[in-house]
PDB file of C-alpha atoms in Angstrom:
ATOM      1  CA  MET A 486     -40.726 -10.578  41.725  1.00  0.00           C
ATOM      2  CA  VAL A 487     -42.029  -9.663  37.444  1.00  0.00           C
ATOM      3  CA  THR A 488     -39.580  -7.698  36.203  1.00  0.00           C
ATOM      4  CA  LEU A 489     -40.428  -4.673  33.213  1.00  0.00           C
ATOM      5  CA  ARG A 490     -38.275  -6.875  31.089  1.00  0.00           C
ATOM      6  CA  ALA A 491     -40.528 -10.139  31.745  1.00  0.00           C
ATOM      7  CA  LEU A 492     -43.734  -8.176  31.665  1.00  0.00           C
ATOM      8  CA  ALA A 493     -42.830  -6.191  28.264  1.00  0.00           C
ATOM      9  CA  PHE A 494     -42.169  -9.468  26.500  1.00  0.00           C
ATOM     10  CA  ALA A 495     -45.323 -11.301  28.311  1.00  0.00           C
ATOM     11  CA  LEU A 496     -47.481  -8.467  26.640  1.00  0.00           C
ATOM     12  CA  LEU A 497     -45.739  -9.333  23.351  1.00  0.00           C
ATOM     13  CA  ALA A 498     -46.437 -12.779  23.718  1.00  0.00           C
ATOM     14  CA  ALA A 499     -49.957 -12.374  24.328  1.00  0.00           C
ATOM     15  CA  LEU A 500     -49.559 -10.312  21.274  1.00  0.00           C
ATOM     16  CA  VAL A 501     -48.708 -12.755  18.812  1.00  0.00           C
ATOM     17  CA  ILE A 502     -49.673 -15.594  19.682  1.00  0.00           C
ATOM     18  CA  PRO A 503     -52.563 -16.699  17.925  1.00  0.00           C
ATOM     19  CA  ALA A 504     -55.837 -18.044  19.930  1.00  0.00           C
ATOM     20  CA  SER A 505     -55.167 -21.473  18.043  1.00  0.00           C
ATOM     21  CA  ALA A 506     -51.072 -21.234  19.209  1.00  0.00           C
ATOM     22  CA  ALA A 507     -51.982 -24.152  21.847  1.00  0.00           C
ATOM     23  CA  ASP A 508     -53.478 -26.483  19.734  1.00  0.00           C
ATOM     24  CA  ASP A 509     -50.473 -26.501  17.051  1.00  0.00           C
ATOM     25  CA  GLY A 510     -48.569 -30.201  18.727  1.00  0.00           C
ATOM     26  CA  ALA A 511     -45.575 -28.720  21.186  1.00  0.00           C
ATOM     27  CA  ASP A 512     -46.612 -25.920  23.427  1.00  0.00           C
ATOM     28  CA  CYS A 513     -42.411 -23.825  23.275  1.00  0.00           C
ATOM     29  CA  LEU A 514     -43.946 -20.877  25.294  1.00  0.00           C
ATOM     30  CA  GLY A 515     -44.983 -22.628  28.128  1.00  0.00           C
ATOM     31  CA  CYS A 516     -42.087 -23.457  29.010  1.00  0.00           C
ATOM     32  CA  HIS A 517     -39.458 -21.191  27.395  1.00  0.00           C
ATOM     33  CA  THR A 518     -41.304 -18.611  28.662  1.00  0.00           C
ATOM     34  CA  ALA A 519     -40.431 -14.508  29.456  1.00  0.00           C
ATOM     35  CA  SER A 520     -38.406 -14.976  32.536  1.00  0.00           C
ATOM     36  CA  ALA A 521     -36.763 -18.265  31.928  1.00  0.00           C
ATOM     37  CA  ASP A 522     -35.579 -17.813  28.859  1.00  0.00           C
ATOM     38  CA  ALA A 523     -35.968 -14.091  27.786  1.00  0.00           C
ATOM     39  CA  PRO A 524     -33.369 -15.307  25.075  1.00  0.00           C
ATOM     40  CA  VAL A 525     -35.895 -16.907  23.229  1.00  0.00           C
ATOM     41  CA  HIS A 526     -38.914 -14.650  23.278  1.00  0.00           C
ATOM     42  CA  ALA A 527     -36.460 -11.564  21.630  1.00  0.00           C
ATOM     43  CA  VAL A 528     -37.822 -13.864  18.257  1.00  0.00           C
ATOM     44  CA  PHE A 529     -40.978 -11.963  18.597  1.00  0.00           C
ATOM     45  CA  GLN A 530     -39.583  -8.781  17.838  1.00  0.00           C
ATOM     46  CA  THR A 531     -37.568  -9.993  14.197  1.00  0.00           C
ATOM     47  CA  VAL A 532     -39.513 -10.618  11.280  1.00  0.00           C
ATOM     48  CA  HIS A 533     -39.447 -14.316  12.452  1.00  0.00           C
ATOM     49  CA  GLY A 534     -42.173 -14.232  15.304  1.00  0.00           C
ATOM     50  CA  GLY A 535     -44.550 -14.591  12.849  1.00  0.00           C
ATOM     51  CA  LEU A 536     -43.733 -17.650  10.613  1.00  0.00           C
ATOM     52  CA  ASN A 537     -46.490 -19.875  10.734  1.00  0.00           C
ATOM     53  CA  GLY A 538     -49.139 -17.429  12.890  1.00  0.00           C
ATOM     54  CA  GLY A 539     -46.115 -16.643  15.215  1.00  0.00           C
ATOM     55  CA  GLY A 540     -46.036 -17.941  18.251  1.00  0.00           C
ATOM     56  CA  ASN A 541     -45.735 -21.354  18.988  1.00  0.00           C
ATOM     57  CA  GLY A 542     -46.183 -21.919  14.590  1.00  0.00           C
ATOM     58  CA  SER A 543     -42.959 -20.180  14.804  1.00  0.00           C
ATOM     59  CA  CYS A 544     -40.776 -21.751  16.832  1.00  0.00           C
ATOM     60  CA  LEU A 545     -41.710 -24.398  14.569  1.00  0.00           C
ATOM     61  CA  SER A 546     -41.685 -23.275  11.617  1.00  0.00           C
ATOM     62  CA  CYS A 547     -37.855 -23.534  12.147  1.00  0.00           C
ATOM     63  CA  HIS A 548     -37.408 -26.492  14.991  1.00  0.00           C
ATOM     64  CA  GLY A 549     -39.372 -29.354  13.599  1.00  0.00           C
ATOM     65  CA  ASP A 550     -42.792 -30.901  14.599  1.00  0.00           C
ATOM     66  CA  SER A 551     -40.488 -31.216  18.306  1.00  0.00           C
ATOM     67  CA  ALA A 552     -42.590 -33.591  19.967  1.00  0.00           C
ATOM     68  CA  GLU A 553     -40.807 -35.807  21.916  1.00  0.00           C
ATOM     69  CA  HIS A 554     -38.719 -32.360  22.715  1.00  0.00           C
ATOM     70  CA  ALA A 555     -42.434 -31.516  24.097  1.00  0.00           C
ATOM     71  CA  ALA A 556     -42.880 -34.787  25.805  1.00  0.00           C
ATOM     72  CA  ASP A 557     -39.418 -34.891  27.281  1.00  0.00           C
ATOM     73  CA  PRO A 558     -37.685 -32.296  27.278  1.00  0.00           C
ATOM     74  CA  THR A 559     -34.974 -33.389  29.720  1.00  0.00           C
ATOM     75  CA  THR A 560     -33.752 -35.460  27.250  1.00  0.00           C
ATOM     76  CA  HIS A 561     -35.015 -35.381  23.727  1.00  0.00           C
ATOM     77  CA  MET A 562     -33.550 -32.066  22.290  1.00  0.00           C
ATOM     78  CA  PRO A 563     -36.069 -29.991  19.721  1.00  0.00           C
ATOM     79  CA  GLY A 564     -36.834 -31.752  15.866  1.00  0.00           C
ATOM     80  CA  VAL A 565     -33.796 -29.179  14.537  1.00  0.00           C
ATOM     81  CA  SER A 566     -31.215 -27.310  17.556  1.00  0.00           C
ATOM     82  CA  PHE A 567     -29.782 -24.115  16.778  1.00  0.00           C
ATOM     83  CA  GLY A 568     -27.451 -24.671  19.167  1.00  0.00           C
ATOM     84  CA  PRO A 569     -23.997 -27.244  19.582  1.00  0.00           C
ATOM     85  CA  LEU A 570     -22.969 -28.530  15.923  1.00  0.00           C
ATOM     86  CA  TRP A 571     -23.250 -31.745  17.164  1.00  0.00           C
ATOM     87  CA  LEU A 572     -27.434 -31.095  18.064  1.00  0.00           C
ATOM     88  CA  SER A 573     -29.039 -31.463  14.874  1.00  0.00           C
ATOM     89  CA  PRO A 574     -26.220 -31.953  11.591  1.00  0.00           C
ATOM     90  CA  THR A 575     -25.275 -28.698   9.332  1.00  0.00           C
ATOM     91  CA  GLY A 576     -27.991 -29.684   6.206  1.00  0.00           C
ATOM     92  CA  GLU A 577     -30.452 -30.198   8.716  1.00  0.00           C
ATOM     93  CA  ARG A 578     -29.828 -26.230  10.140  1.00  0.00           C
ATOM     94  CA  ASN A 579     -29.215 -25.082   6.340  1.00  0.00           C
ATOM     95  CA  GLY A 580     -32.853 -26.683   5.596  1.00  0.00           C
ATOM     96  CA  ALA A 581     -34.843 -25.227   7.905  1.00  0.00           C
ATOM     97  CA  CYS A 582     -33.309 -21.886   6.458  1.00  0.00           C
ATOM     98  CA  THR A 583     -33.116 -21.945   2.799  1.00  0.00           C
ATOM     99  CA  ALA A 584     -36.773 -23.003   3.109  1.00  0.00           C
ATOM    100  CA  CYS A 585     -37.711 -19.969   3.245  1.00  0.00           C
ATOM    101  CA  HIS A 586     -34.054 -17.731   1.367  1.00  0.00           C
ATOM    102  CA  THR A 587     -33.999 -19.143  -2.160  1.00  0.00           C
ATOM    103  CA  GLY A 588     -34.002 -15.949  -4.035  1.00  0.00           C
ATOM    104  CA  GLY A 589     -32.373 -12.896  -3.751  1.00  0.00           C
ATOM    105  CA  THR A 590     -28.622 -13.125  -2.310  1.00  0.00           C
ATOM    106  CA  THR A 591     -29.105 -16.410  -1.433  1.00  0.00           C
ATOM    107  CA  MET A 592     -29.883 -17.653  -4.671  1.00  0.00           C
ATOM    108  CA  HIS A 593     -26.366 -18.781  -5.655  1.00  0.00           C
ATOM    109  CA  TRP A 594     -26.039 -20.595  -1.299  1.00  0.00           C
ATOM    110  CA  SER A 595     -26.556 -23.886  -3.262  1.00  0.00           C
ATOM    111  CA  ASN A 596     -22.307 -25.599  -3.898  1.00  0.00           C
ATOM    112  CA  SER A 597     -21.548 -22.196  -2.570  1.00  0.00           C
ATOM    113  CA  ASP A 598     -17.683 -22.104  -1.185  1.00  0.00           C
ATOM    114  CA  HIS A 599     -19.209 -21.402   3.059  1.00  0.00           C
ATOM    115  CA  GLN A 600     -22.151 -24.549   2.065  1.00  0.00           C
ATOM    116  CA  GLN A 601     -19.044 -26.635   0.412  1.00  0.00           C
ATOM    117  CA  GLU A 602     -16.944 -25.874   3.837  1.00  0.00           C
ATOM    118  CA  GLY A 603     -20.059 -27.129   5.944  1.00  0.00           C
ATOM    119  CA  LEU A 604     -20.966 -23.431   7.578  1.00  0.00           C
ATOM    120  CA  ALA A 605     -24.284 -23.326   9.468  1.00  0.00           C
ATOM    121  CA  CYS A 606     -26.301 -20.923   8.328  1.00  0.00           C
ATOM    122  CA  ASP A 607     -26.302 -19.381  11.833  1.00  0.00           C
ATOM    123  CA  SER A 608     -22.026 -20.060  11.625  1.00  0.00           C
ATOM    124  CA  CYS A 609     -22.573 -16.373  11.070  1.00  0.00           C
ATOM    125  CA  HIS A 610     -26.388 -15.692  12.140  1.00  0.00           C
ATOM    126  CA  ASN A 611     -29.024 -14.869  14.862  1.00  0.00           C
ATOM    127  CA  SER A 612     -31.845 -15.337  13.847  1.00  0.00           C
ATOM    128  CA  HIS A 613     -33.666 -14.271  17.714  1.00  0.00           C
ATOM    129  CA  GLN A 614     -32.601 -11.088  18.167  1.00  0.00           C
ATOM    130  CA  HIS A 615     -33.577  -8.264  17.493  1.00  0.00           C
ATOM    131  CA  GLN A 616     -30.459  -6.798  14.911  1.00  0.00           C
ATOM    132  CA  ASP A 617     -28.580  -9.459  13.376  1.00  0.00           C
ATOM    133  CA  PRO A 618     -25.066  -8.687  14.079  1.00  0.00           C
ATOM    134  CA  ALA A 619     -24.022 -10.270  10.463  1.00  0.00           C
ATOM    135  CA  LEU A 620     -26.590  -7.672   8.578  1.00  0.00           C
ATOM    136  CA  THR A 621     -24.901  -4.796  10.573  1.00  0.00           C
ATOM    137  CA  PRO A 622     -20.993  -3.768   8.916  1.00  0.00           C
ATOM    138  CA  ALA A 623     -19.384  -4.352  11.873  1.00  0.00           C
ATOM    139  CA  GLY A 624     -20.895  -7.047  13.324  1.00  0.00           C
ATOM    140  CA  SER A 625     -20.569  -8.806   9.159  1.00  0.00           C
ATOM    141  CA  GLN A 626     -16.587  -7.897   8.938  1.00  0.00           C
ATOM    142  CA  ARG A 627     -15.618  -9.796  12.313  1.00  0.00           C
ATOM    143  CA  MET A 628     -17.183 -12.888  11.485  1.00  0.00           C
ATOM    144  CA  CYS A 629     -14.818 -12.952   7.883  1.00  0.00           C
ATOM    145  CA  LEU A 630     -12.717 -11.666   9.608  1.00  0.00           C
ATOM    146  CA  ASP A 631     -12.221 -14.772  12.635  1.00  0.00           C
ATOM    147  CA  CYS A 632     -11.573 -17.550   9.690  1.00  0.00           C
ATOM    148  CA  HIS A 633     -10.726 -15.138   7.008  1.00  0.00           C
ATOM    149  CA  SER A 634      -7.078 -14.945   8.540  1.00  0.00           C
ATOM    150  CA  ARG A 635      -4.811 -13.640   5.635  1.00  0.00           C
ATOM    151  CA  VAL A 636      -7.402 -11.040   4.922  1.00  0.00           C
ATOM    152  CA  GLN A 637      -7.363  -9.543   8.006  1.00  0.00           C
ATOM    153  CA  ALA A 638      -3.428  -9.890   8.461  1.00  0.00           C
ATOM    154  CA  GLU A 639      -3.561  -7.519   4.653  1.00  0.00           C
ATOM    155  CA  MET A 640      -5.973  -5.496   6.210  1.00  0.00           C
ATOM    156  CA  LEU A 641      -3.420  -3.565   9.229  1.00  0.00           C
ATOM    157  CA  LEU A 642      -0.621  -2.916   5.976  1.00  0.00           C
ATOM    158  CA  PRO A 643       0.042   0.787   4.516  1.00  0.00           C
ATOM    159  CA  SER A 644      -2.159   1.099   1.806  1.00  0.00           C
ATOM    160  CA  ARG A 645      -5.347  -0.595   2.456  1.00  0.00           C
ATOM    161  CA  HIS A 646      -9.410  -0.279   1.878  1.00  0.00           C
ATOM    162  CA  PRO A 647     -10.669   1.393   4.513  1.00  0.00           C
ATOM    163  CA  ILE A 648     -12.831  -1.285   5.769  1.00  0.00           C
ATOM    164  CA  ALA A 649     -11.913  -0.616   9.533  1.00  0.00           C
ATOM    165  CA  GLU A 650     -13.148   2.160   9.249  1.00  0.00           C
ATOM    166  CA  GLY A 651     -16.139   1.604   8.389  1.00  0.00           C
ATOM    167  CA  LYS A 652     -16.037   3.178   5.021  1.00  0.00           C
ATOM    168  CA  THR A 653     -16.796  -0.253   3.017  1.00  0.00           C
ATOM    169  CA  SER A 654     -17.025  -3.249   4.474  1.00  0.00           C
ATOM    170  CA  CYS A 655     -16.497  -7.225   3.198  1.00  0.00           C
ATOM    171  CA  GLY A 656     -20.286  -7.509   2.002  1.00  0.00           C
ATOM    172  CA  ASP A 657     -19.814  -4.509  -0.510  1.00  0.00           C
ATOM    173  CA  CYS A 658     -17.945  -6.844  -2.257  1.00  0.00           C
ATOM    174  CA  HIS A 659     -18.606  -9.972  -1.686  1.00  0.00           C
ATOM    175  CA  ASN A 660     -21.814 -11.731  -1.102  1.00  0.00           C
ATOM    176  CA  PRO A 661     -21.128 -15.004   1.818  1.00  0.00           C
ATOM    177  CA  HIS A 662     -24.287 -16.820   0.065  1.00  0.00           C
ATOM    178  CA  GLY A 663     -22.083 -17.836  -2.864  1.00  0.00           C
ATOM    179  CA  SER A 664     -22.347 -15.778  -7.003  1.00  0.00           C
ATOM    180  CA  LEU A 665     -21.001 -17.360 -10.099  1.00  0.00           C
ATOM    181  CA  ALA A 666     -17.819 -15.142 -10.126  1.00  0.00           C
ATOM    182  CA  GLU A 667     -15.017 -16.283  -8.301  1.00  0.00           C
ATOM    183  CA  ALA A 668     -13.892 -15.053  -4.522  1.00  0.00           C
ATOM    184  CA  ASN A 669     -17.996 -15.136  -4.389  1.00  0.00           C
ATOM    185  CA  LEU A 670     -16.959 -11.609  -5.900  1.00  0.00           C
ATOM    186  CA  ARG A 671     -20.729  -9.819  -6.603  1.00  0.00           C
ATOM    187  CA  GLN A 672     -19.976  -8.370  -9.215  1.00  0.00           C
ATOM    188  CA  PRO A 673     -18.897 -10.949 -12.918  1.00  0.00           C
ATOM    189  CA  THR A 674     -15.246 -10.346 -13.063  1.00  0.00           C
ATOM    190  CA  VAL A 675     -12.951  -8.020 -10.479  1.00  0.00           C
ATOM    191  CA  THR A 676     -12.386  -4.731 -12.759  1.00  0.00           C
ATOM    192  CA  ASP A 677     -16.840  -5.312 -13.035  1.00  0.00           C
ATOM    193  CA  ASN A 678     -15.854  -5.576  -9.134  1.00  0.00           C
ATOM    194  CA  CYS A 679     -14.101  -2.056  -8.473  1.00  0.00           C
ATOM    195  CA  LEU A 680     -15.457  -0.165 -11.384  1.00  0.00           C
ATOM    196  CA  GLN A 681     -18.742  -0.414  -8.969  1.00  0.00           C
ATOM    197  CA  CYS A 682     -16.788   2.670  -6.389  1.00  0.00           C
ATOM    198  CA  HIS A 683     -13.897   3.493  -9.190  1.00  0.00           C
ATOM    199  CA  GLN A 684     -15.741   4.554 -11.833  1.00  0.00           C
ATOM    200  CA  GLU A 685     -13.855   6.960 -13.132  1.00  0.00           C
ATOM    201  CA  LYS A 686     -11.346   4.057 -14.217  1.00  0.00           C
ATOM    202  CA  ARG A 687     -14.393   3.536 -16.699  1.00  0.00           C
ATOM    203  CA  GLY A 688     -13.557   3.485 -20.092  1.00  0.00           C
ATOM    204  CA  PRO A 689     -14.553   3.096 -22.849  1.00  0.00           C
ATOM    205  CA  PHE A 690     -11.136   5.273 -23.795  1.00  0.00           C
ATOM    206  CA  LEU A 691      -9.268   6.673 -26.875  1.00  0.00           C
ATOM    207  CA  TRP A 692      -5.978   5.399 -25.765  1.00  0.00           C
ATOM    208  CA  GLU A 693      -6.589   2.361 -23.580  1.00  0.00           C
ATOM    209  CA  HIS A 694      -4.318   0.426 -21.127  1.00  0.00           C
ATOM    210  CA  PRO A 695      -5.401  -3.135 -22.032  1.00  0.00           C
ATOM    211  CA  PRO A 696      -3.611  -4.864 -18.317  1.00  0.00           C
ATOM    212  CA  ALA A 697      -6.017  -1.861 -17.073  1.00  0.00           C
ATOM    213  CA  ALA A 698      -8.906  -3.065 -18.869  1.00  0.00           C
ATOM    214  CA  GLU A 699      -8.143  -6.542 -18.803  1.00  0.00           C
ATOM    215  CA  ASP A 700      -8.335  -7.226 -14.817  1.00  0.00           C
ATOM    216  CA  CYS A 701      -7.449  -4.129 -11.344  1.00  0.00           C
ATOM    217  CA  SER A 702      -5.554  -8.296  -9.297  1.00  0.00           C
ATOM    218  CA  LEU A 703      -2.594  -7.665 -12.692  1.00  0.00           C
ATOM    219  CA  CYS A 704      -1.891  -4.426 -10.296  1.00  0.00           C
ATOM    220  CA  HIS A 705      -3.282  -3.713  -7.278  1.00  0.00           C
ATOM    221  CA  ARG A 706      -4.008  -5.925  -4.757  1.00  0.00           C
ATOM    222  CA  PRO A 707      -7.043  -6.025  -3.135  1.00  0.00           C
ATOM    223  CA  HIS A 708      -7.158  -6.135   0.443  1.00  0.00           C
ATOM    224  CA  GLY A 709      -3.783  -4.439   1.474  1.00  0.00           C
ATOM    225  CA  ALA A 710      -0.086  -3.807  -0.385  1.00  0.00           C
ATOM    226  CA  VAL A 711       3.912  -2.628   1.373  1.00  0.00           C
ATOM    227  CA  HIS A 712       2.897  -0.161  -1.888  1.00  0.00           C
ATOM    228  CA  GLU A 713       0.425   3.224  -2.237  1.00  0.00           C
ATOM    229  CA  ARG A 714      -2.199   2.930  -4.229  1.00  0.00           C
ATOM    230  CA  LEU A 715      -2.642  -0.717  -3.133  1.00  0.00           C
ATOM    231  CA  LEU A 716      -0.129  -1.735  -5.895  1.00  0.00           C
ATOM    232  CA  ILE A 717       2.167  -5.151  -5.657  1.00  0.00           C
ATOM    233  CA  THR A 718       5.051  -3.497  -6.906  1.00  0.00           C
ATOM    234  CA  ARG A 719       5.776   0.023  -6.646  1.00  0.00           C
ATOM    235  CA  ALA A 720       6.876   1.003 -10.318  1.00  0.00           C
ATOM    236  CA  PRO A 721       8.887   0.472 -12.398  1.00  0.00           C
ATOM    237  CA  ALA A 722       9.344  -2.445 -11.562  1.00  0.00           C
ATOM    238  CA  LEU A 723       5.562  -2.731 -11.474  1.00  0.00           C
ATOM    239  CA  CYS A 724       5.257  -1.599 -15.258  1.00  0.00           C
ATOM    240  CA  GLN A 725       8.616  -3.068 -16.657  1.00  0.00           C
ATOM    241  CA  GLN A 726       7.276  -6.483 -15.879  1.00  0.00           C
ATOM    242  CA  CYS A 727       5.529  -6.078 -19.640  1.00  0.00           C
ATOM    243  CA  HIS A 728       7.064  -3.821 -20.864  1.00  0.00           C
ATOM    244  CA  VAL A 729      10.458  -5.295 -21.028  1.00  0.00           C
ATOM    245  CA  ALA A 730      10.845  -3.920 -25.376  1.00  0.00           C
ATOM    246  CA  ALA A 731      13.409  -1.847 -26.848  1.00  0.00           C
ATOM    247  CA  PHE A 732      12.337   1.499 -26.050  1.00  0.00           C
ATOM    248  CA  HIS A 733      11.856   4.915 -23.667  1.00  0.00           C
ATOM    249  CA  PRO A 734      14.185   4.018 -20.977  1.00  0.00           C
ATOM    250  CA  SER A 735      14.152  -0.203 -21.178  1.00  0.00           C
ATOM    251  CA  VAL A 736      16.772  -1.226 -19.058  1.00  0.00           C
ATOM    252  CA  PRO A 737      15.022  -3.239 -16.339  1.00  0.00           C
ATOM    253  CA  TYR A 738      16.813  -1.904 -12.865  1.00  0.00           C
ATOM    254  CA  GLY A 739      16.906  -3.867 -10.237  1.00  0.00           C
ATOM    255  CA  SER A 740      18.808  -3.879  -6.776  1.00  0.00           C
ATOM    256  CA  GLU A 741      22.072  -3.424  -7.454  1.00  0.00           C
ATOM    257  CA  GLY A 742      21.489   0.020  -8.530  1.00  0.00           C
ATOM    258  CA  LEU A 743      20.717   0.737  -4.657  1.00  0.00           C
ATOM    259  CA  ALA A 744      22.992   2.417  -3.025  1.00  0.00           C
ATOM    260  CA  GLY A 745      26.453   1.169  -2.926  1.00  0.00           C
ATOM    261  CA  ALA A 746      25.835   0.298  -6.560  1.00  0.00           C
ATOM    262  CA  GLY A 747      25.550   3.561  -8.598  1.00  0.00           C
ATOM    263  CA  ARG A 748      22.723   4.609  -7.519  1.00  0.00           C
ATOM    264  CA  ASN A 749      20.412   4.534 -10.250  1.00  0.00           C
ATOM    265  CA  GLN A 750      18.474   7.058 -10.752  1.00  0.00           C
ATOM    266  CA  ASN A 751      15.501   5.710 -12.051  1.00  0.00           C
ATOM    267  CA  ILE A 752      15.081   2.972  -9.136  1.00  0.00           C
ATOM    268  CA  LEU A 753      15.747   5.608  -5.859  1.00  0.00           C
ATOM    269  CA  GLY A 754      13.970   8.496  -7.263  1.00  0.00           C
ATOM    270  CA  LYS A 755      11.989   8.043 -10.555  1.00  0.00           C
ATOM    271  CA  ASN A 756       8.597   6.754 -11.508  1.00  0.00           C
ATOM    272  CA  CYS A 757       6.871   5.913 -13.955  1.00  0.00           C
ATOM    273  CA  LEU A 758       3.714   7.520 -13.216  1.00  0.00           C
ATOM    274  CA  ASN A 759       5.696  11.169 -13.573  1.00  0.00           C
ATOM    275  CA  CYS A 760       5.085  10.895 -17.150  1.00  0.00           C
ATOM    276  CA  HIS A 761       3.008   8.005 -17.809  1.00  0.00           C
ATOM    277  CA  SER A 762       0.145   9.169 -15.732  1.00  0.00           C
ATOM    278  CA  GLN A 763      -3.391   8.380 -16.870  1.00  0.00           C
ATOM    279  CA  VAL A 764      -2.205   4.695 -16.751  1.00  0.00           C
ATOM    280  CA  HIS A 765      -5.555   3.603 -16.445  1.00  0.00           C
ATOM    281  CA  GLY A 766      -6.651   5.441 -19.897  1.00  0.00           C
ATOM    282  CA  SER A 767      -6.710   8.299 -21.755  1.00  0.00           C
ATOM    283  CA  ASN A 768      -8.906  10.594 -23.741  1.00  0.00           C
ATOM    284  CA  HIS A 769      -6.404  13.574 -25.048  1.00  0.00           C
ATOM    285  CA  PRO A 770      -5.881  13.048 -28.741  1.00  0.00           C
ATOM    286  CA  SER A 771      -2.167  12.994 -28.070  1.00  0.00           C
ATOM    287  CA  GLY A 772      -2.360  10.336 -25.097  1.00  0.00           C
ATOM    288  CA  ALA A 773      -1.516   7.989 -27.517  1.00  0.00           C
ATOM    289  CA  ARG A 774       1.026   6.542 -24.285  1.00  0.00           C
ATOM    290  CA  LEU A 775      -1.030   7.376 -21.537  1.00  0.00           C
ATOM    291  CA  THR A 776       0.894  11.191 -20.381  1.00  0.00           C
ATOM    292  CA  ARG A 777      -1.801  13.230 -20.792  1.00  0.00           C
TER     293      ARG A 777
END
């Protein structure tokens, strides 16, 4: 019995397959009918379904001429197969994609981190689905975390970016297809990347804090941290990594000041940020010490 879904795919195929499609070599849709292999026909609901005139032409534009496969599909695979990785080399798979996708966010794919790791485009993308999972926030996050397990662990720490809640995503900061910056950042530097959202920290300030202007990651961990505000460590210990000169009150505070060893009040309750609250920079005339 012909199902409504099969009938819909047959009608769609009739609309997108030109009359000359049967003369373009391999008759892909002669075997891959809507009722036999529906996921194949789902490609005609995407932009890829119109490649090379649509119909069989769209199949051949990505899979190659596949003449041997058309002649004997039981013993020969398509010219370029996107099934298990051993069927077609990664270079051939990616070549089918980069033949079209050469600009925009994909221009730096060549020699990018993911390309050098041997990833194929279809490791993340599915061009046959009406909605490619890699192009959705939830789907792209899941694919990133499948490999980047350390980042996944950091996302569970007390202080973190709201990635799990869907308010931000990996792609907001990183370009998975490569970039000219480290860690595939979308902006030239870590600080430029952070300032895309945290614009209130952007200078120039009358009184600048050099580490804040140089690199946000000197004090913050971008994916997650034990300490509040994604800090690498809590103040005053964080501040005293740089401020060790003899000044107010530049005495290094360590574990010897905890309970049972004198209870140093700077360890137990005080924080440099209680007074030096404008740690990223100040425009106040009296803010030379970043206190206002």
